[in-house]
PDB file of C-alpha atoms in Angstrom:
ATOM      1  CA  ARG A  16      -0.361  -0.047  -0.024  1.00  0.00           C
ATOM      2  CA  SER A  17       1.312   3.255  -1.011  1.00  0.00           C
ATOM      3  CA  CYS A  18       1.322   6.037   1.928  1.00  0.00           C
ATOM      4  CA  HIS A  19       2.572   8.588   0.042  1.00  0.00           C
ATOM      5  CA  SER A  20      -0.207  11.009   0.379  1.00  0.00           C
ATOM      6  CA  SER A  21      -0.383   9.981   4.152  1.00  0.00           C
ATOM      7  CA  PRO A  22       1.026  11.434   7.215  1.00  0.00           C
ATOM      8  CA  HIS A  23       2.235   7.597   7.520  1.00  0.00           C
ATOM      9  CA  GLN A  24       6.495   8.550   6.441  1.00  0.00           C
ATOM     10  CA  ASP A  25       5.838  12.065   8.684  1.00  0.00           C
ATOM     11  CA  VAL A  26       4.816   9.585  11.589  1.00  0.00           C
ATOM     12  CA  ALA A  27       8.152   6.934  11.131  1.00  0.00           C
ATOM     13  CA  LEU A  28      10.334   9.741  11.297  1.00  0.00           C
ATOM     14  CA  ALA A  29       8.949  11.907  13.445  1.00  0.00           C
ATOM     15  CA  ILE A  30       8.902   8.358  15.944  1.00  0.00           C
ATOM     16  CA  ARG A  31      12.472   8.126  14.501  1.00  0.00           C
ATOM     17  CA  HIS A  32      13.243  11.187  16.515  1.00  0.00           C
ATOM     18  CA  LEU A  33      12.115  10.770  19.084  1.00  0.00           C
ATOM     19  CA  ALA A  34      13.403   7.267  19.571  1.00  0.00           C
ATOM     20  CA  SER A  35      17.239   8.922  18.689  1.00  0.00           C
ATOM     21  CA  SER A  36      15.692  11.479  21.835  1.00  0.00           C
ATOM     22  CA  TYR A  37      14.814   8.433  24.342  1.00  0.00           C
ATOM     23  CA  LYS A  38      18.491   6.873  23.400  1.00  0.00           C
ATOM     24  CA  SER A  39      20.742  10.411  24.256  1.00  0.00           C
ATOM     25  CA  MET A  40      18.639   9.858  27.191  1.00  0.00           C
ATOM     26  CA  GLY A  41      20.465   6.394  28.086  1.00  0.00           C
ATOM     27  CA  GLN A  42      16.383   4.573  27.770  1.00  0.00           C
ATOM     28  CA  ILE A  43      17.657   2.718  25.444  1.00  0.00           C
ATOM     29  CA  GLU A  44      14.404   0.408  25.823  1.00  0.00           C
ATOM     30  CA  LYS A  45      11.820   2.674  25.203  1.00  0.00           C
ATOM     31  CA  SER A  46      14.062   4.106  21.954  1.00  0.00           C
ATOM     32  CA  ILE A  47      13.912   0.030  20.913  1.00  0.00           C
ATOM     33  CA  GLU A  48      10.485   0.165  21.495  1.00  0.00           C
ATOM     34  CA  LEU A  49      10.619   3.663  19.442  1.00  0.00           C
ATOM     35  CA  TYR A  50      12.532   2.735  16.033  1.00  0.00           C
ATOM     36  CA  GLN A  51      10.693  -0.511  15.793  1.00  0.00           C
ATOM     37  CA  GLU A  52       7.217   1.105  16.032  1.00  0.00           C
ATOM     38  CA  ALA A  53       9.218   3.716  13.682  1.00  0.00           C
ATOM     39  CA  LEU A  54      10.238   0.679  11.218  1.00  0.00           C
ATOM     40  CA  GLU A  55       6.822  -1.201  11.337  1.00  0.00           C
ATOM     41  CA  ILE A  56       4.571   1.823   9.753  1.00  0.00           C
ATOM     42  CA  GLN A  57       7.886   1.988   6.964  1.00  0.00           C
ATOM     43  CA  ARG A  58       7.228  -1.700   6.472  1.00  0.00           C
ATOM     44  CA  LYS A  59       3.392  -1.221   5.873  1.00  0.00           C
ATOM     45  CA  CYS A  60       4.168   1.113   3.170  1.00  0.00           C
ATOM     46  CA  SER A  61       5.633   0.704  -0.445  1.00  0.00           C
ATOM     47  CA  ASP A  62       7.301   3.802  -1.204  1.00  0.00           C
ATOM     48  CA  VAL A  63       9.397   5.047   1.378  1.00  0.00           C
ATOM     49  CA  PRO A  64      12.591   6.080   0.513  1.00  0.00           C
ATOM     50  CA  LEU A  65      15.218   3.435   1.183  1.00  0.00           C
ATOM     51  CA  GLN A  66      17.622   5.942   2.827  1.00  0.00           C
ATOM     52  CA  SER A  67      15.275   6.105   5.435  1.00  0.00           C
ATOM     53  CA  VAL A  68      14.517   2.283   6.118  1.00  0.00           C
ATOM     54  CA  SER A  69      18.490   1.923   6.202  1.00  0.00           C
ATOM     55  CA  ALA A  70      18.492   4.859   8.755  1.00  0.00           C
ATOM     56  CA  THR A  71      15.934   3.433  10.831  1.00  0.00           C
ATOM     57  CA  LEU A  72      17.523  -0.559  10.398  1.00  0.00           C
ATOM     58  CA  MET A  73      21.048   1.264  11.442  1.00  0.00           C
ATOM     59  CA  ASN A  74      19.718   2.827  14.723  1.00  0.00           C
ATOM     60  CA  LEU A  75      17.902  -0.025  15.999  1.00  0.00           C
ATOM     61  CA  GLY A  76      20.654  -2.342  15.335  1.00  0.00           C
ATOM     62  CA  CYS A  77      23.046   0.057  17.491  1.00  0.00           C
ATOM     63  CA  CYS A  78      20.625   0.604  20.267  1.00  0.00           C
ATOM     64  CA  TYR A  79      20.542  -3.386  20.494  1.00  0.00           C
ATOM     65  CA  ARG A  80      24.341  -3.360  20.253  1.00  0.00           C
ATOM     66  CA  ASP A  81      24.388  -0.901  23.248  1.00  0.00           C
ATOM     67  CA  SER A  82      21.961  -2.766  25.558  1.00  0.00           C
ATOM     68  CA  GLY A  83      24.259  -6.206  24.650  1.00  0.00           C
ATOM     69  CA  ASN A  84      21.756  -7.970  22.248  1.00  0.00           C
ATOM     70  CA  LEU A  85      24.187  -8.552  19.531  1.00  0.00           C
ATOM     71  CA  GLN A  86      22.525 -11.427  17.952  1.00  0.00           C
ATOM     72  CA  GLU A  87      19.163  -9.118  17.336  1.00  0.00           C
ATOM     73  CA  SER A  88      21.627  -5.910  16.465  1.00  0.00           C
ATOM     74  CA  VAL A  89      23.681  -8.053  13.626  1.00  0.00           C
ATOM     75  CA  PRO A  90      21.076  -8.781  11.482  1.00  0.00           C
ATOM     76  CA  LEU A  91      19.698  -5.625  11.536  1.00  0.00           C
ATOM     77  CA  LEU A  92      23.154  -3.663  10.441  1.00  0.00           C
ATOM     78  CA  GLU A  93      24.005  -6.016   7.881  1.00  0.00           C
ATOM     79  CA  LYS A  94      19.946  -4.967   6.098  1.00  0.00           C
ATOM     80  CA  ALA A  95      21.060  -1.555   6.707  1.00  0.00           C
ATOM     81  CA  VAL A  96      24.656  -2.022   5.299  1.00  0.00           C
ATOM     82  CA  ALA A  97      22.819  -3.869   1.928  1.00  0.00           C
ATOM     83  CA  ILE A  98      20.353  -0.921   1.485  1.00  0.00           C
ATOM     84  CA  ARG A  99      22.566   1.544   0.982  1.00  0.00           C
ATOM     85  CA  ARG A 100      25.314   0.202  -0.909  1.00  0.00           C
ATOM     86  CA  SER A 101      22.114  -0.986  -3.513  1.00  0.00           C
ATOM     87  CA  TYR A 102      21.119   3.230  -3.716  1.00  0.00           C
ATOM     88  CA  HIS A 103      25.494   4.331  -3.478  1.00  0.00           C
ATOM     89  CA  SER A 104      27.064   2.718  -6.338  1.00  0.00           C
ATOM     90  CA  SER A 105      30.289   4.536  -5.682  1.00  0.00           C
ATOM     91  CA  PRO A 106      32.165   4.547  -2.531  1.00  0.00           C
ATOM     92  CA  HIS A 107      30.328   6.802   0.005  1.00  0.00           C
ATOM     93  CA  GLN A 108      30.468   7.565   3.986  1.00  0.00           C
ATOM     94  CA  ASP A 109      26.779   6.731   4.608  1.00  0.00           C
ATOM     95  CA  VAL A 110      28.206   2.886   3.538  1.00  0.00           C
ATOM     96  CA  ALA A 111      31.320   3.139   5.589  1.00  0.00           C
ATOM     97  CA  LEU A 112      29.156   4.103   8.218  1.00  0.00           C
ATOM     98  CA  ALA A 113      26.808   1.564   8.149  1.00  0.00           C
ATOM     99  CA  ILE A 114      29.807  -0.823   8.002  1.00  0.00           C
ATOM    100  CA  HIS A 115      31.497   0.536  10.948  1.00  0.00           C
ATOM    101  CA  HIS A 116      28.277   0.114  13.340  1.00  0.00           C
ATOM    102  CA  LEU A 117      28.640  -3.729  11.842  1.00  0.00           C
ATOM    103  CA  ALA A 118      31.995  -4.015  12.560  1.00  0.00           C
ATOM    104  CA  SER A 119      31.272  -2.800  15.937  1.00  0.00           C
ATOM    105  CA  SER A 120      28.318  -5.487  17.116  1.00  0.00           C
ATOM    106  CA  TYR A 121      31.277  -7.903  16.011  1.00  0.00           C
ATOM    107  CA  GLN A 122      33.276  -6.919  17.752  1.00  0.00           C
ATOM    108  CA  SER A 123      31.189  -6.499  21.398  1.00  0.00           C
ATOM    109  CA  MET A 124      31.109 -10.124  20.353  1.00  0.00           C
ATOM    110  CA  GLU A 125      34.620 -10.834  19.938  1.00  0.00           C
ATOM    111  CA  GLN A 126      34.811 -12.076  16.716  1.00  0.00           C
ATOM    112  CA  MET A 127      37.923  -9.679  15.788  1.00  0.00           C
ATOM    113  CA  GLU A 128      38.053 -11.606  12.137  1.00  0.00           C
ATOM    114  CA  LYS A 129      35.115 -10.570  11.127  1.00  0.00           C
ATOM    115  CA  SER A 130      35.176  -6.894  12.898  1.00  0.00           C
ATOM    116  CA  ILE A 131      38.424  -6.192  11.087  1.00  0.00           C
ATOM    117  CA  GLU A 132      37.779  -6.723   7.880  1.00  0.00           C
ATOM    118  CA  LEU A 133      34.594  -5.283   7.913  1.00  0.00           C
ATOM    119  CA  TYR A 134      36.445  -1.595  10.070  1.00  0.00           C
ATOM    120  CA  GLN A 135      38.941  -2.078   7.016  1.00  0.00           C
ATOM    121  CA  GLU A 136      36.668  -2.268   4.215  1.00  0.00           C
ATOM    122  CA  ALA A 137      34.448   0.747   6.172  1.00  0.00           C
ATOM    123  CA  LEU A 138      38.330   2.892   6.753  1.00  0.00           C
ATOM    124  CA  GLU A 139      38.968   2.452   2.749  1.00  0.00           C
ATOM    125  CA  ILE A 140      35.501   3.611   1.372  1.00  0.00           C
ATOM    126  CA  LYS A 141      36.195   6.363   4.210  1.00  0.00           C
ATOM    127  CA  ARG A 142      39.565   7.260   3.022  1.00  0.00           C
ATOM    128  CA  LYS A 143      37.917   7.452  -1.145  1.00  0.00           C
ATOM    129  CA  CYS A 144      35.569  10.130   0.267  1.00  0.00           C
ATOM    130  CA  SER A 145      35.748  14.098  -0.329  1.00  0.00           C
ATOM    131  CA  ASP A 146      33.147  14.458   1.955  1.00  0.00           C
ATOM    132  CA  VAL A 147      34.400  13.173   5.049  1.00  0.00           C
ATOM    133  CA  THR A 148      35.571  14.297   8.367  1.00  0.00           C
ATOM    134  CA  LEU A 149      38.632  13.497  10.089  1.00  0.00           C
ATOM    135  CA  GLN A 150      37.167  12.512  13.175  1.00  0.00           C
ATOM    136  CA  SER A 151      35.396   9.692  11.560  1.00  0.00           C
ATOM    137  CA  VAL A 152      38.208   8.077  10.072  1.00  0.00           C
ATOM    138  CA  SER A 153      40.492   8.377  12.952  1.00  0.00           C
ATOM    139  CA  ARG A 154      37.169   6.801  15.316  1.00  0.00           C
ATOM    140  CA  ILE A 155      38.009   3.933  12.607  1.00  0.00           C
ATOM    141  CA  LEU A 156      41.736   3.774  12.974  1.00  0.00           C
ATOM    142  CA  ILE A 157      41.143   3.388  17.135  1.00  0.00           C
ATOM    143  CA  ASN A 158      38.835   0.690  17.065  1.00  0.00           C
ATOM    144  CA  LEU A 159      40.777  -1.484  13.977  1.00  0.00           C
ATOM    145  CA  GLY A 160      43.630  -0.613  16.029  1.00  0.00           C
ATOM    146  CA  CYS A 161      41.866  -2.254  19.066  1.00  0.00           C
ATOM    147  CA  CYS A 162      40.780  -5.031  16.901  1.00  0.00           C
ATOM    148  CA  TYR A 163      44.316  -6.116  15.703  1.00  0.00           C
ATOM    149  CA  ARG A 164      45.322  -5.469  19.597  1.00  0.00           C
ATOM    150  CA  ASP A 165      42.664  -7.287  21.649  1.00  0.00           C
ATOM    151  CA  SER A 166      43.928 -10.369  18.777  1.00  0.00           C
ATOM    152  CA  GLY A 167      47.158 -10.292  19.706  1.00  0.00           C
ATOM    153  CA  LYS A 168      48.748  -8.322  16.932  1.00  0.00           C
ATOM    154  CA  LEU A 169      50.509  -5.093  17.751  1.00  0.00           C
ATOM    155  CA  GLN A 170      52.882  -5.139  14.982  1.00  0.00           C
ATOM    156  CA  GLU A 171      49.305  -3.956  12.575  1.00  0.00           C
ATOM    157  CA  SER A 172      47.451  -1.945  15.796  1.00  0.00           C
ATOM    158  CA  VAL A 173      50.665   0.409  16.513  1.00  0.00           C
ATOM    159  CA  PRO A 174      50.432   2.394  13.587  1.00  0.00           C
ATOM    160  CA  LEU A 175      46.708   2.180  13.168  1.00  0.00           C
ATOM    161  CA  LEU A 176      47.034   4.261  16.107  1.00  0.00           C
ATOM    162  CA  GLU A 177      49.489   6.468  16.085  1.00  0.00           C
ATOM    163  CA  GLU A 178      47.930   7.569  11.818  1.00  0.00           C
ATOM    164  CA  ALA A 179      44.427   8.557  14.806  1.00  0.00           C
ATOM    165  CA  VAL A 180      46.698  10.337  17.179  1.00  0.00           C
ATOM    166  CA  ALA A 181      48.206  12.015  14.925  1.00  0.00           C
ATOM    167  CA  ILE A 182      44.819  13.072  13.194  1.00  0.00           C
ATOM    168  CA  ARG A 183      43.012  13.721  16.458  1.00  0.00           C
ATOM    169  CA  ARG A 184      46.226  16.072  17.190  1.00  0.00           C
ATOM    170  CA  SER A 185      45.566  17.797  14.228  1.00  0.00           C
ATOM    171  CA  TYR A 186      42.422  19.666  15.238  1.00  0.00           C
TER     172      TYR A 186
END
């Protein structure tokens, strides 16, 4: 069913903003409820922009990760990555951001090899984007470096963390 002429898309967007506010206040469970509600509205509408659906999936996946429910987090973040890949034909920071969040969930699950693979991909994409912030690059470098460190691969860890420090000192 099309929701183009109805307020449903606007309602879902407003609910997403409310969910974000609850998350910022540390009320993760309430945030999860609201993101689920927004996603349900989006699923009922045939013409909701993919960007909006991927944002809801990513935010819901991050809430699940932050609440420790990693098994719920990963499939949602994988869907967000897939959707973002489908509508960005070239390297784009939105894809890198979704991959970064997915890598973080794998890191929380102590699946370091998968996490390293994903952080490397996110970093590669970020380095190809012209509109990326140094802070976002340094964040990936830190997370990637910590994964290598936690995997006992200190030789790979140190250069990444040194680069992150240099970037952070520059701003």
